[in-house]
Amino acid sequence: MQAVLWLGAAAMLAGSVLPWVLLRPNRLAPGEYARLPAAWLAVAVLLAVLPALSARWFRRSVWLPAGAALVLGVWLLGDRTHAALVGQVPFARASAASGVWLYVLGAAIAVYGARRAADTRLGGWLAWAWVLPVAALALLGHLSSWSVLVEGRNEGPRWVQELAQHLRLVGSALGLAVLIGAPLAVWAAGRERVAGAVLGTANAVQTIPSLALLGLLIAPLSALSHALPVLRQWGVSGIGVAPALTAMTLYALLPVVRNGVVALRGVPPGAVDAARGMGMTAAQRFWRVQLPLALPVWLAGVRQAAVLLVGVAAVAALIGAGGLGTYIFKGLQSAAADLILLGAVPAAVLAIAVDSLLRAVEWLLGRRLGSAA
């Protein structure tokens, strides 16, 4: 734990002395770096070392200076970007420089160390106390001068549309993967040769890079849409949503099928024999015994597929499918880091949110089944 805290302190100390803000006359032009003023530098350095120093005597309270350092990093981001834009033209941009990212990363490491140091459940929850002030800073507009949020305001409804498209792509592909993968897993669970063929094919798809798979699907789907004009009326073509959904569904099949096979094979034989002895039919044994016992493990595969799809959906923007990847690639083409972050940060947060939500569902199912047993 002490090593983790000192690692966080080292990152924060380095971030304190590095440039904090990059001021540019517009989104694309090069700019000038600004460092922290001496007074704020002293405060940042003090909070950087305080979690590691206090851990020896106040082990249960390390969350307080660690969380304070994280809040300070976010507060200084808003304060320094606002100060940099005073007297500038309206299209000037104040971006977070390397010092901000390194300081916030170090503070996050310190918070993680504080959670490990907490020996009570209350201490573990207190390590998350920084979320409320950070959320308040964001909601009250303290970060409104940060270039990423400026770009977000400029994009406005378009960003919301791309986020909704990203969610639609992920949800549709995940639903298709479950609809296809669940029957395949049930079929393969009791047949070794079938399982080898199905899992081998799904593994082979996973070895193909996502961008290459999207490119390989353009030609056959384009030919299919020309051969069957009705498909074009349904929106099937060589570019757009159709190849994106096809590739994403293929990628999501492996975790769904693999975990389904493992989960069904892991059902205790005694439970199945007891159900058979009670006179249950094969369908009743599956729905009432095998599926409920296998569901927590199977759902873990669905969670893995969902998180995987959030990332693959970003790549799908290259073939006109839309989504948050639109901003990532637009930023790469124009060397605009703010646009890249406008797509990358929400995609990362979305992946974490999906993972946390499905983990909670897994935990609830496991607890319910455990209490029932």
Coordinates of C-alpha atoms in Angstrom, one line a residue:
M1 CA 0.0 0.0 0.0
Q2 CA 2.8 2.4 0.9
A3 CA 4.5 1.8 -2.4
V4 CA 1.2 2.5 -4.3
L5 CA 0.9 5.8 -2.4
W6 CA 4.5 6.9 -3.2
L7 CA 3.9 5.9 -6.8
G8 CA 1.0 8.3 -6.9
A9 CA 3.0 11.0 -5.1
A10 CA 5.8 10.7 -7.7
A11 CA 3.3 11.1 -10.6
M12 CA 1.7 14.1 -8.9
L13 CA 5.0 15.8 -8.2
A14 CA 6.0 15.4 -11.8
G15 CA 2.7 16.7 -13.0
S16 CA 3.0 19.7 -10.7
V17 CA 6.2 21.0 -12.4
L18 CA 5.1 20.1 -16.0
P19 CA 3.1 22.5 -18.2
W20 CA -0.5 22.7 -17.0
V21 CA -2.4 24.4 -19.8
L22 CA -1.8 24.8 -23.6
L23 CA -3.3 28.1 -24.9
R24 CA -3.9 28.1 -28.7
P25 CA -5.3 30.9 -30.8
N26 CA -7.7 28.4 -32.4
R27 CA -8.4 24.6 -32.4
L28 CA -5.6 23.7 -34.9
A29 CA -2.8 26.3 -34.4
P30 CA 0.2 25.6 -32.2
G31 CA 0.1 27.4 -28.9
E32 CA 2.0 28.3 -25.7
Y33 CA 2.3 26.3 -22.5
A34 CA 1.6 27.8 -19.1
R35 CA 2.7 26.3 -15.7
L36 CA 1.1 26.6 -12.3
P37 CA 1.7 29.8 -10.4
A38 CA 4.1 29.5 -7.4
A39 CA 1.3 29.5 -4.8
W40 CA -0.7 26.8 -6.5
L41 CA 2.5 24.8 -7.1
A42 CA 3.2 24.8 -3.4
V43 CA -0.3 23.6 -2.6
A44 CA -0.2 20.9 -5.3
V45 CA 3.2 19.6 -4.1
L46 CA 1.9 19.5 -0.5
L47 CA -1.1 17.5 -1.4
A48 CA 1.0 15.2 -3.6
V49 CA 3.1 13.9 -0.7
L50 CA 0.5 14.2 2.0
P51 CA -1.3 10.8 1.4
A52 CA 2.0 8.9 1.5
L53 CA 3.2 10.7 4.6
S54 CA 0.0 10.4 6.5
A55 CA -0.4 6.7 5.8
R56 CA 2.0 5.8 8.6
W57 CA 0.0 7.5 11.4
F58 CA -3.5 8.0 9.9
R59 CA -4.0 4.9 7.9
R60 CA -7.8 5.0 8.0
S61 CA -7.9 8.7 6.9
V62 CA -5.6 8.5 3.8
W63 CA -8.7 8.8 1.6
L64 CA -9.0 12.5 2.7
P65 CA -5.8 13.9 1.3
A66 CA -5.9 11.5 -1.6
G67 CA -9.4 12.6 -2.6
A68 CA -8.4 16.3 -1.9
A69 CA -5.5 16.0 -4.4
L70 CA -7.8 14.6 -7.1
V71 CA -10.4 17.4 -6.5
L72 CA -7.6 20.0 -6.6
G73 CA -6.3 18.7 -9.9
V74 CA -9.8 19.0 -11.4
W75 CA -10.4 22.4 -9.8
L76 CA -7.0 23.7 -11.1
L77 CA -7.9 22.5 -14.6
G78 CA -11.0 24.7 -14.6
D79 CA -9.3 27.6 -12.9
R80 CA -6.2 27.7 -15.1
T81 CA -8.1 27.2 -18.4
H82 CA -10.4 30.1 -17.4
A83 CA -7.5 32.3 -16.5
A84 CA -5.7 31.5 -19.8
L85 CA -8.6 32.6 -21.9
V86 CA -9.0 36.0 -20.2
G87 CA -8.6 38.7 -22.9
Q88 CA -8.4 36.1 -25.8
V89 CA -10.4 35.9 -28.9
P90 CA -13.6 33.8 -28.8
F91 CA -12.2 30.9 -30.8
A92 CA -9.1 30.5 -28.6
R93 CA -8.7 27.2 -26.9
A94 CA -7.2 26.3 -23.5
S95 CA -6.4 22.6 -23.4
A96 CA -5.1 20.4 -20.6
A97 CA -1.4 19.9 -20.9
S98 CA 0.7 16.9 -19.7
G99 CA 0.8 18.2 -16.1
V100 CA -2.9 17.9 -15.6
W101 CA -3.1 14.4 -16.9
L102 CA -0.1 13.2 -14.8
Y103 CA -1.3 14.9 -11.7
V104 CA -4.8 13.5 -11.9
L105 CA -3.4 10.0 -12.7
G106 CA -1.2 10.2 -9.6
A107 CA -4.1 11.3 -7.5
A108 CA -6.2 8.4 -8.8
I109 CA -3.4 6.0 -7.9
A110 CA -3.3 7.6 -4.4
V111 CA -7.1 7.1 -4.1
Y112 CA -6.7 3.5 -5.1
G113 CA -4.0 3.1 -2.4
A114 CA -6.4 4.7 0.1
R115 CA -9.0 2.2 -0.7
R116 CA -6.5 -0.6 -0.1
A117 CA -5.5 0.9 3.2
A118 CA -9.1 1.1 4.4
D119 CA -9.8 -1.9 6.6
T120 CA -13.5 -1.2 7.0
R121 CA -16.4 -1.1 4.5
L122 CA -17.0 2.5 5.5
G123 CA -13.4 3.5 4.7
G124 CA -13.7 1.9 1.3
W125 CA -16.8 4.0 0.6
L126 CA -15.2 7.1 1.9
A127 CA -12.4 6.7 -0.7
W128 CA -15.1 7.6 -3.3
A129 CA -16.0 10.9 -1.5
W130 CA -14.1 12.9 -4.2
V131 CA -16.9 12.0 -6.8
L132 CA -19.4 14.5 -5.3
P133 CA -17.1 17.6 -5.4
V134 CA -15.8 16.7 -8.9
A135 CA -19.4 16.2 -10.1
A136 CA -20.4 19.5 -8.5
L137 CA -17.5 21.3 -10.3
A138 CA -18.6 19.9 -13.6
L139 CA -22.3 20.6 -13.1
L140 CA -21.7 24.2 -11.9
G141 CA -19.7 25.0 -15.0
H142 CA -16.3 25.3 -13.4
L143 CA -14.7 23.4 -16.3
S144 CA -16.6 25.3 -19.0
S145 CA -13.4 26.9 -20.3
W146 CA -11.7 23.5 -20.9
S147 CA -11.3 23.1 -24.7
V148 CA -12.9 19.6 -24.7
L149 CA -16.1 20.9 -23.2
V150 CA -16.0 24.0 -25.5
E151 CA -15.9 21.6 -28.5
G152 CA -18.7 19.6 -26.9
R153 CA -20.9 22.7 -26.7
N154 CA -20.1 23.6 -30.3
E155 CA -21.1 20.1 -31.4
G156 CA -24.2 20.1 -29.3
P157 CA -27.0 17.9 -30.8
R158 CA -24.6 16.3 -33.2
W159 CA -22.7 14.8 -30.3
V160 CA -25.9 13.5 -28.7
Q161 CA -26.8 11.9 -32.0
E162 CA -23.5 10.1 -32.3
L163 CA -23.6 8.9 -28.7
A164 CA -27.1 7.5 -29.4
Q165 CA -25.8 5.9 -32.6
H166 CA -22.9 4.3 -30.6
L167 CA -25.4 2.9 -28.1
R168 CA -27.6 1.6 -30.9
L169 CA -24.7 -0.2 -32.5
V170 CA -23.6 -1.8 -29.3
G171 CA -27.1 -2.8 -28.2
S172 CA -28.0 -4.2 -31.6
A173 CA -24.8 -6.2 -32.0
L174 CA -25.0 -7.5 -28.5
G175 CA -28.6 -8.6 -29.0
L176 CA -27.8 -10.3 -32.2
A177 CA -24.8 -12.1 -30.6
V178 CA -27.0 -13.4 -27.8
L179 CA -29.7 -14.5 -30.2
I180 CA -27.2 -16.4 -32.3
G181 CA -24.7 -17.4 -29.6
A182 CA -27.1 -18.7 -27.0
P183 CA -28.6 -21.5 -29.2
L184 CA -25.1 -22.4 -30.4
A185 CA -23.8 -22.6 -26.8
V186 CA -26.7 -24.9 -25.8
W187 CA -26.1 -27.1 -28.9
A188 CA -22.4 -27.3 -28.3
A189 CA -22.4 -27.8 -24.5
G190 CA -23.2 -31.5 -24.8
R191 CA -21.3 -32.2 -28.1
E192 CA -17.5 -32.0 -27.9
R193 CA -16.9 -32.0 -31.7
V194 CA -19.6 -29.3 -32.2
A195 CA -18.0 -27.2 -29.4
G196 CA -14.6 -27.5 -31.0
A197 CA -15.9 -26.4 -34.4
V198 CA -18.0 -23.5 -33.1
L199 CA -15.4 -22.2 -30.7
G200 CA -12.6 -22.6 -33.3
T201 CA -14.5 -20.5 -35.8
A202 CA -15.3 -17.8 -33.2
N203 CA -11.6 -17.8 -32.2
A204 CA -10.6 -17.4 -35.8
V205 CA -12.8 -14.4 -36.2
Q206 CA -11.2 -12.8 -33.1
T207 CA -7.7 -13.1 -34.7
I208 CA -8.8 -10.8 -37.5
P209 CA -8.2 -7.1 -36.7
S210 CA -11.4 -5.1 -36.5
L211 CA -10.4 -2.7 -39.3
A212 CA -9.5 -5.6 -41.6
L213 CA -12.8 -7.4 -40.9
L214 CA -14.7 -4.3 -41.7
G215 CA -12.8 -4.0 -45.0
L216 CA -13.4 -7.6 -45.9
L217 CA -17.1 -7.3 -45.5
I218 CA -17.5 -4.3 -47.9
A219 CA -17.2 -6.3 -51.1
P220 CA -19.6 -9.2 -50.3
L221 CA -22.2 -7.0 -48.8
S222 CA -22.0 -4.6 -51.7
A223 CA -22.4 -7.5 -54.2
L224 CA -25.3 -8.9 -52.2
S225 CA -27.1 -5.6 -52.1
H226 CA -26.7 -5.2 -55.9
A227 CA -27.9 -8.8 -56.5
L228 CA -31.0 -8.3 -54.2
P229 CA -32.3 -4.8 -54.5
V230 CA -34.7 -5.3 -51.6
L231 CA -31.7 -5.4 -49.3
R232 CA -30.8 -1.9 -50.4
Q233 CA -34.2 -0.8 -49.4
W234 CA -33.6 -2.2 -46.0
G235 CA -30.3 -0.2 -45.7
V236 CA -27.9 -3.1 -46.5
S237 CA -24.8 -1.9 -48.4
G238 CA -21.1 -2.3 -48.5
I239 CA -20.6 0.6 -46.1
G240 CA -22.6 2.0 -43.2
V241 CA -24.4 0.1 -40.5
A242 CA -24.8 -3.3 -42.1
P243 CA -21.0 -4.3 -42.2
A244 CA -20.5 -2.6 -38.8
L245 CA -23.2 -4.7 -37.2
T246 CA -22.0 -7.9 -39.0
A247 CA -18.5 -7.4 -37.8
M248 CA -19.5 -6.5 -34.3
T249 CA -21.8 -9.4 -34.0
L250 CA -19.0 -11.8 -35.1
Y251 CA -16.6 -10.3 -32.6
A252 CA -19.2 -10.7 -29.7
L253 CA -19.9 -14.4 -30.5
L254 CA -16.8 -15.8 -28.9
P255 CA -17.3 -14.6 -25.3
V256 CA -21.1 -15.4 -25.4
V257 CA -20.6 -18.9 -26.8
R258 CA -17.5 -19.8 -24.8
N259 CA -19.0 -18.7 -21.4
G260 CA -22.3 -20.4 -22.3
V261 CA -20.6 -23.7 -23.0
V262 CA -18.4 -23.4 -19.8
A263 CA -21.4 -22.4 -17.7
L264 CA -23.7 -25.2 -18.9
R265 CA -21.0 -27.8 -18.5
G266 CA -20.3 -26.5 -15.0
V267 CA -23.8 -27.2 -13.8
P268 CA -23.5 -29.9 -11.0
P269 CA -24.6 -33.3 -12.4
G270 CA -26.3 -34.0 -9.1
A271 CA -28.7 -31.1 -9.6
V272 CA -29.6 -32.4 -13.1
D273 CA -30.0 -36.0 -11.8
A274 CA -32.3 -34.7 -9.0
A275 CA -34.5 -32.9 -11.5
R276 CA -34.6 -36.0 -13.7
G277 CA -35.6 -38.0 -10.7
M278 CA -38.5 -35.6 -10.0
G279 CA -39.9 -36.4 -13.4
M280 CA -38.9 -33.2 -15.2
T281 CA -38.6 -33.3 -19.0
A282 CA -35.5 -32.2 -20.8
A283 CA -36.9 -28.7 -21.5
Q284 CA -38.0 -28.3 -17.8
R285 CA -34.5 -29.4 -16.6
F286 CA -32.9 -26.8 -18.9
W287 CA -35.2 -23.8 -18.0
R288 CA -35.6 -24.6 -14.3
V289 CA -32.3 -26.1 -13.3
Q290 CA -29.5 -25.7 -15.8
L291 CA -30.1 -22.2 -17.1
P292 CA -30.6 -20.5 -13.6
L293 CA -27.4 -22.2 -12.4
A294 CA -25.4 -21.3 -15.5
L295 CA -26.7 -17.8 -15.9
P296 CA -24.2 -15.9 -13.7
V297 CA -21.2 -17.3 -15.6
W298 CA -22.9 -16.9 -18.9
L299 CA -23.7 -13.3 -18.1
A300 CA -20.0 -12.7 -17.5
G301 CA -19.5 -13.5 -21.2
V302 CA -22.2 -11.1 -22.2
R303 CA -20.5 -8.4 -20.1
Q304 CA -17.2 -9.1 -21.8
A305 CA -18.8 -8.9 -25.2
A306 CA -20.6 -5.6 -24.3
V307 CA -17.3 -4.0 -23.2
L308 CA -15.6 -5.3 -26.4
L309 CA -18.3 -3.9 -28.6
V310 CA -18.0 -0.4 -27.1
G311 CA -14.4 -0.3 -28.5
V312 CA -15.2 -1.9 -31.8
A313 CA -18.1 0.5 -32.4
A314 CA -15.6 3.4 -32.4
V315 CA -13.7 1.8 -35.3
A316 CA -17.0 1.3 -37.2
A317 CA -17.1 5.1 -37.8
L318 CA -14.5 4.6 -40.5
I319 CA -17.0 2.9 -42.8
G320 CA -19.8 5.5 -42.2
A321 CA -21.6 3.7 -39.3
G322 CA -21.4 6.7 -37.1
G323 CA -20.9 6.7 -33.3
L324 CA -18.3 8.3 -31.1
G325 CA -15.5 7.1 -33.3
T326 CA -16.6 9.9 -35.7
Y327 CA -14.9 12.5 -33.4
I328 CA -11.8 10.3 -32.8
F329 CA -11.1 10.0 -36.5
K330 CA -12.1 13.6 -37.3
G331 CA -9.6 14.7 -34.6
L332 CA -6.9 12.5 -36.0
Q333 CA -7.3 13.8 -39.5
S334 CA -7.1 17.4 -38.4
A335 CA -4.6 16.9 -35.5
A336 CA -7.2 18.2 -33.1
A337 CA -6.7 16.5 -29.7
D338 CA -9.9 18.1 -28.3
L339 CA -12.0 16.3 -30.8
I340 CA -10.2 13.0 -30.2
L341 CA -11.0 13.4 -26.4
L342 CA -14.6 14.3 -27.2
G343 CA -15.0 10.8 -28.7
A344 CA -12.5 8.8 -26.7
V345 CA -13.4 9.9 -23.1
P346 CA -17.2 9.2 -23.4
A347 CA -16.4 5.9 -25.1
A348 CA -14.1 4.9 -22.1
V349 CA -16.7 6.1 -19.6
L350 CA -19.4 4.1 -21.5
A351 CA -17.3 0.9 -21.4
I352 CA -16.8 1.4 -17.6
A353 CA -20.5 2.1 -17.0
V354 CA -21.6 -1.0 -19.0
D355 CA -19.1 -3.2 -17.2
S356 CA -20.2 -1.9 -13.8
L357 CA -23.9 -2.3 -14.6
L358 CA -23.5 -5.9 -15.8
R359 CA -21.2 -6.8 -12.9
A360 CA -23.9 -5.6 -10.5
V361 CA -26.5 -7.8 -12.4
E362 CA -24.0 -10.8 -12.0
W363 CA -23.6 -10.1 -8.3
L364 CA -27.4 -9.8 -7.8
L365 CA -28.0 -13.1 -9.6
G366 CA -25.2 -14.9 -7.7
R367 CA -26.6 -13.6 -4.4
R368 CA -30.1 -14.6 -5.3
L369 CA -29.1 -18.1 -6.4
G370 CA -26.9 -18.4 -3.3
S371 CA -29.7 -17.5 -0.9
A372 CA -32.0 -19.9 -2.8
A373 CA -29.6 -22.7 -2.4

